[in-house]
mmCIF file of C-alpha atoms in Angstrom:
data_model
loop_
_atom_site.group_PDB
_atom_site.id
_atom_site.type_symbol
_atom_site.label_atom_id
_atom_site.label_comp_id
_atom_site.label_asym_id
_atom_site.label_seq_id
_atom_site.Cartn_x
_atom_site.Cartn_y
_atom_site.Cartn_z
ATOM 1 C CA UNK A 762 -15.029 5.208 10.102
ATOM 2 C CA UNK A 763 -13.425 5.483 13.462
ATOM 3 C CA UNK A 764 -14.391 3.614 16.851
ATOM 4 C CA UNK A 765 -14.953 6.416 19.273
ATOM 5 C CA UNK A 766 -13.600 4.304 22.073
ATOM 6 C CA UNK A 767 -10.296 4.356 20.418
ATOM 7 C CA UNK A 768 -9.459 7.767 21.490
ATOM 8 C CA UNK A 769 -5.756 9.172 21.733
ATOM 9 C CA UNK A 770 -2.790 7.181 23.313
ATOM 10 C CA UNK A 771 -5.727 4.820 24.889
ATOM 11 C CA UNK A 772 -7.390 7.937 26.403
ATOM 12 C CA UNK A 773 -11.669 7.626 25.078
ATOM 13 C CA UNK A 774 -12.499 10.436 22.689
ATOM 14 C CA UNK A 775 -15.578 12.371 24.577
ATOM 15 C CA UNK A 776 -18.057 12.006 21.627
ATOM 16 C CA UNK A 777 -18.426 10.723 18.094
ATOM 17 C CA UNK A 778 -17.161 14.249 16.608
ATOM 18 C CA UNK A 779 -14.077 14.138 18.571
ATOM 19 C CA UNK A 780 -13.494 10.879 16.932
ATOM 20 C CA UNK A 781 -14.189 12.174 13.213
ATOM 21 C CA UNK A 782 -11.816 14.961 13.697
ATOM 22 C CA UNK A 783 -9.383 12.528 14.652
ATOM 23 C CA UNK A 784 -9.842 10.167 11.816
ATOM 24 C CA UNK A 785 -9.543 13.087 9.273
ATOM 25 C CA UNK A 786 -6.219 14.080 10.946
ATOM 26 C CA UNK A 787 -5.369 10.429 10.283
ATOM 27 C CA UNK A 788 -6.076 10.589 6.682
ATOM 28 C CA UNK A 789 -4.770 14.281 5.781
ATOM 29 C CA UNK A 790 -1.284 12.869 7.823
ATOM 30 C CA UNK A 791 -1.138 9.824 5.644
ATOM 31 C CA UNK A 792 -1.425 11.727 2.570
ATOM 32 C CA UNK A 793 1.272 14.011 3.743
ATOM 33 C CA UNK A 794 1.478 17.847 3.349
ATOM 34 C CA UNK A 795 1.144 20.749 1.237
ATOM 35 C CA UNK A 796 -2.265 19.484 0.626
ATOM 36 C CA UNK A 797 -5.409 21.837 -0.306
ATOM 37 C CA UNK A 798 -8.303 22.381 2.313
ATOM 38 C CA UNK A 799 -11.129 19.607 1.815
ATOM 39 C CA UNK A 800 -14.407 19.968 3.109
ATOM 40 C CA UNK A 801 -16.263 17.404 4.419
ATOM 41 C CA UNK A 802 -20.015 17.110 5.018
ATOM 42 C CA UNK A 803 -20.981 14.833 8.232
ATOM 43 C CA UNK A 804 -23.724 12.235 8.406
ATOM 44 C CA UNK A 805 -25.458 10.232 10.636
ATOM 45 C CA UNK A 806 -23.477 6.811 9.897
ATOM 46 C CA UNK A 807 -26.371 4.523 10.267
ATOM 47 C CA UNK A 808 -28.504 6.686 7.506
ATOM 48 C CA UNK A 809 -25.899 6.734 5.416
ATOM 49 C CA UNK A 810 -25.900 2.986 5.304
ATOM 50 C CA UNK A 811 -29.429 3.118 4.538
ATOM 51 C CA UNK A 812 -29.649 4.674 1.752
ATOM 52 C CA UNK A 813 -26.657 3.125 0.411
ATOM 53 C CA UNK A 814 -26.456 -0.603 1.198
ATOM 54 C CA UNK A 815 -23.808 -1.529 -0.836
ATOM 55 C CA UNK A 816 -20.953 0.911 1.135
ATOM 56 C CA UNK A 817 -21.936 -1.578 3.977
ATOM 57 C CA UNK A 818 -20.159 -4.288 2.146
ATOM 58 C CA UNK A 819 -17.765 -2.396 0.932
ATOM 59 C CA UNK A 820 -16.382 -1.189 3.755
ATOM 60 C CA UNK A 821 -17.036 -3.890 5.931
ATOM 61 C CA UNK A 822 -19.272 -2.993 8.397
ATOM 62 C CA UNK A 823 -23.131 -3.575 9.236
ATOM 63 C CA UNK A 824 -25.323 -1.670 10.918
ATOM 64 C CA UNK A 825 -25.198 -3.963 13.982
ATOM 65 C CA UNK A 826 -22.313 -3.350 14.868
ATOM 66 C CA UNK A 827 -22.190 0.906 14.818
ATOM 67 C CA UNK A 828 -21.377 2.556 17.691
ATOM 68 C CA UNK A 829 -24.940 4.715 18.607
ATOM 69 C CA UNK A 830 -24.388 7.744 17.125
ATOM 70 C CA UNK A 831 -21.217 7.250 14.853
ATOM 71 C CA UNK A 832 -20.566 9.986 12.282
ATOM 72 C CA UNK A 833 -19.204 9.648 8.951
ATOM 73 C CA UNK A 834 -17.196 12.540 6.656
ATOM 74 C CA UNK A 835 -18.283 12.633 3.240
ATOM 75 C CA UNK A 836 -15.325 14.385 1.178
ATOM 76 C CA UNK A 837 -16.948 17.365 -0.839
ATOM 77 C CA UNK A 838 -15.575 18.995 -4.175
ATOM 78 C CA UNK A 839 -12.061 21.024 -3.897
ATOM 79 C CA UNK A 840 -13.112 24.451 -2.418
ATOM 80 C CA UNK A 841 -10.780 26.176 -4.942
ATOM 81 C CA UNK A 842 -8.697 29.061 -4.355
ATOM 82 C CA UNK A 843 -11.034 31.375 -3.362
ATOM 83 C CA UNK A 844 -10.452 33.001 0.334
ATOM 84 C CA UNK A 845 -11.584 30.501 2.645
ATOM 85 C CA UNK A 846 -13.798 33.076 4.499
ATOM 86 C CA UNK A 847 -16.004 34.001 1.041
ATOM 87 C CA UNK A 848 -16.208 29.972 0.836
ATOM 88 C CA UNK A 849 -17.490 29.009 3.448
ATOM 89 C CA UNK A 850 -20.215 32.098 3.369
ATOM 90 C CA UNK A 851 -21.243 30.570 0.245
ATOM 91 C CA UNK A 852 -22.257 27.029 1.291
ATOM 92 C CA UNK A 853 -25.727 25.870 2.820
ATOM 93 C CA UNK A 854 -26.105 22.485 4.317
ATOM 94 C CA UNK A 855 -29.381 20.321 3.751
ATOM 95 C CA UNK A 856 -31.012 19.144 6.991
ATOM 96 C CA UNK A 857 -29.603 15.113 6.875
ATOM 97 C CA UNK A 858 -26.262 16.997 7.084
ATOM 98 C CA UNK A 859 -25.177 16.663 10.859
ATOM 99 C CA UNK A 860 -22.154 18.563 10.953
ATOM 100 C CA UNK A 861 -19.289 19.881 8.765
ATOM 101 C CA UNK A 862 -15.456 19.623 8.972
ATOM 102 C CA UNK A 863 -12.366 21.282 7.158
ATOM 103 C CA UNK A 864 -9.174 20.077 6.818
ATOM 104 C CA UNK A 865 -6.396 22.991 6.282
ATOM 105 C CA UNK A 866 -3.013 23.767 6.426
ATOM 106 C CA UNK A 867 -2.058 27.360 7.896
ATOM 107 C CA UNK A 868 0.641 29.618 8.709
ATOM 108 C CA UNK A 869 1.489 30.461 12.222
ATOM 109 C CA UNK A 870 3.736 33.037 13.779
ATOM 110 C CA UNK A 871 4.531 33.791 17.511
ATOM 111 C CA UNK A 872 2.450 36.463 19.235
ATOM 112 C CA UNK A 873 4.960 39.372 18.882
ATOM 113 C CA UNK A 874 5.638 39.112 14.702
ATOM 114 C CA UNK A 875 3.311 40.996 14.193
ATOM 115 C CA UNK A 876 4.951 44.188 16.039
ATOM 116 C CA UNK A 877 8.124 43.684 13.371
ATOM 117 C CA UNK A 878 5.946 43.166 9.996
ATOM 118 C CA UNK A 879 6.548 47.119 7.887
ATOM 119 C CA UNK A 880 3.433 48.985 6.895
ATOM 120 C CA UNK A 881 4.054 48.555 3.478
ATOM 121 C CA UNK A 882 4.524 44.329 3.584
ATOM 122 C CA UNK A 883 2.090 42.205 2.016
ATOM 123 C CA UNK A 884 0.890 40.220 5.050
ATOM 124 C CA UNK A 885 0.471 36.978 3.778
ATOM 125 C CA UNK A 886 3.935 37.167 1.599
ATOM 126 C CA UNK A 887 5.593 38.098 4.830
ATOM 127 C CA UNK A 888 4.335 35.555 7.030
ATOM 128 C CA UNK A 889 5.312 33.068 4.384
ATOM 129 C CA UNK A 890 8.643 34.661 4.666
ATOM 130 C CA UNK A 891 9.427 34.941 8.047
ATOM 131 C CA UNK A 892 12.307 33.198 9.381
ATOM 132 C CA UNK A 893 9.564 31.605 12.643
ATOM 133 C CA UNK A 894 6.729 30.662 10.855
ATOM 134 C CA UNK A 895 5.166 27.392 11.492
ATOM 135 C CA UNK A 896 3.099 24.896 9.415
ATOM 136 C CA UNK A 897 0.276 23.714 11.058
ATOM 137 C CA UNK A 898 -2.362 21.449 9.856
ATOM 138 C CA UNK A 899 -6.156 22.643 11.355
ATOM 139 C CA UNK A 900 -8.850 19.812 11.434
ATOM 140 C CA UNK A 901 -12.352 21.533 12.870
ATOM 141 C CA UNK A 902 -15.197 19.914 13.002
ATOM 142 C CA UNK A 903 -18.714 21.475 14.069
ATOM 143 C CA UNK A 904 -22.572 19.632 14.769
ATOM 144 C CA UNK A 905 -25.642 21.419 14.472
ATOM 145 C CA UNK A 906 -26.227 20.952 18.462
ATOM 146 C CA UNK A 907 -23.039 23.563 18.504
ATOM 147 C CA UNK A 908 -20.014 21.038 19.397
ATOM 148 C CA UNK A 909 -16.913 21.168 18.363
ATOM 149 C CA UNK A 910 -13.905 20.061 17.719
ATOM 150 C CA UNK A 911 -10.260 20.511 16.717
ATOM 151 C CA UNK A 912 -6.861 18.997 16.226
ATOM 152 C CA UNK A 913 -3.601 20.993 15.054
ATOM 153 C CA UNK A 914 -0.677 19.107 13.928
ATOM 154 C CA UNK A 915 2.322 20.846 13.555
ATOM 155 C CA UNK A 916 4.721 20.162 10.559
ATOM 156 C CA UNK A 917 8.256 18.652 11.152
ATOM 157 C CA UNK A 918 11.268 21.170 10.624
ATOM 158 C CA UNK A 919 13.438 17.881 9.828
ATOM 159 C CA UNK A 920 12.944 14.518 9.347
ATOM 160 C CA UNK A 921 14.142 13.986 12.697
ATOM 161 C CA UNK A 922 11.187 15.865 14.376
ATOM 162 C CA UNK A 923 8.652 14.313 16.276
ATOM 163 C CA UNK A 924 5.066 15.395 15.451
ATOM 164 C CA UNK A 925 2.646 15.357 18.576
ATOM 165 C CA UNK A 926 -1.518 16.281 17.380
ATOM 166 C CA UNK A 927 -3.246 18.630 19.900
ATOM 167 C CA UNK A 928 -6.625 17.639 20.683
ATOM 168 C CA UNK A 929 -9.547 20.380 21.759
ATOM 169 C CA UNK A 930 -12.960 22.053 21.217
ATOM 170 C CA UNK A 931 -11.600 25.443 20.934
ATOM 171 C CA UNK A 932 -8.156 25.160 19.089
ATOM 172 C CA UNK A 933 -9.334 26.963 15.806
ATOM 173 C CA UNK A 934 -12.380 29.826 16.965
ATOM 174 C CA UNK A 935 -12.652 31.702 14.144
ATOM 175 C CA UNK A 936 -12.499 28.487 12.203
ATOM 176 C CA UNK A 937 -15.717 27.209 14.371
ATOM 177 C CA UNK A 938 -17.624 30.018 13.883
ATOM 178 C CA UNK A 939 -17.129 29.788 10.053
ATOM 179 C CA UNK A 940 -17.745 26.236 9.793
ATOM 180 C CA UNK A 941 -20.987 26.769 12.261
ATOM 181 C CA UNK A 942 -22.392 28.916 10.010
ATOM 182 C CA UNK A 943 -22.405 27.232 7.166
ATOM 183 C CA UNK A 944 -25.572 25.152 9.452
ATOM 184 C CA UNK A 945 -27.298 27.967 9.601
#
């Protein structure tokens, strides 16, 4: 569970979701990459240790010392294989859910590859191909009062690369809208 007044590089995060997102980054960077998507339900932190008094103990916290509104991400079973977009149009969250996040790793390609891919070239194959493609690691996080928000991580070409996490509401859109209806 992260302390939203931790934020980035000292900077406060704006909001307990802000600070989930962040935390999940955290954990999907420690485990490294080529990792599948996980799906996290989020819950109200102080319910949570409600109804389970024992993960109070466990992880060392009480309910004293939460910060109001803390959020915590509850890992989910693997989504499989499936497209992610049939997924996520198969899931329905129960009320004491707050929010939901997904952790993913993507390919990106500048804005103009697209004018060079052939007619005839399975997409995904050729992105996977293409001599500028990127690895980027997608953390979005949505609340049922409509925030959201995102963190991209780019993956290093070399072990000498430096990897810097982009912080925003609006980094993933499509990825938002998914995730936000899921709430629905």
């Amino acid at each position: 569970m992260t302390d939203v007044h931790s934020g980035v590089n000292g900077v406060p995060l704006p909001d307990p979701l802000h600070a989930v997102v962040l935390e999940l980054e955290r954990h999907a960077d420690a485990g490294g990459w080529d990792q599948p998507p996980a799906l996290y339900a989020l819950v109200d932190t102080a319910e949570l240790l409600a109804a389970e008094p024992g993960l109070a103990d466990q992880v060392g916290i009480s309910a004293e010392t939460l910060e109001p509104g803390s959020i915590t991400p509850v890992e989910q079973e693997s989504i499989g294989d499936a497209p992610l977009d049939e997924t996520l149009a198969r899931i329905a969250w129960p009320d004491s859910v707050l929010g939901c996040a997904l952790v993913q790793e993507v390919l990106v390609l500048p804005p103009d590859a697209e004018d060079s891919r052939p007619d005839d070239a399975d997409p995904v194959e050729w992105a996977a191909n293409h001599a500028d493609r990127r690895e980027v690691r997608m953390v979005a996080g949505v609340l049922r009062d409509g925030t959201s928000a995102c963190a991209l991580r780019m993956r290093p070409q070399d072990a000498t690369d430096a990897t810097e996490v982009v912080y925003g509401a609006d980094l993933a859109p499509n990825l938002v809208v998914a995730l936000r209806a899921t709430l629905d």
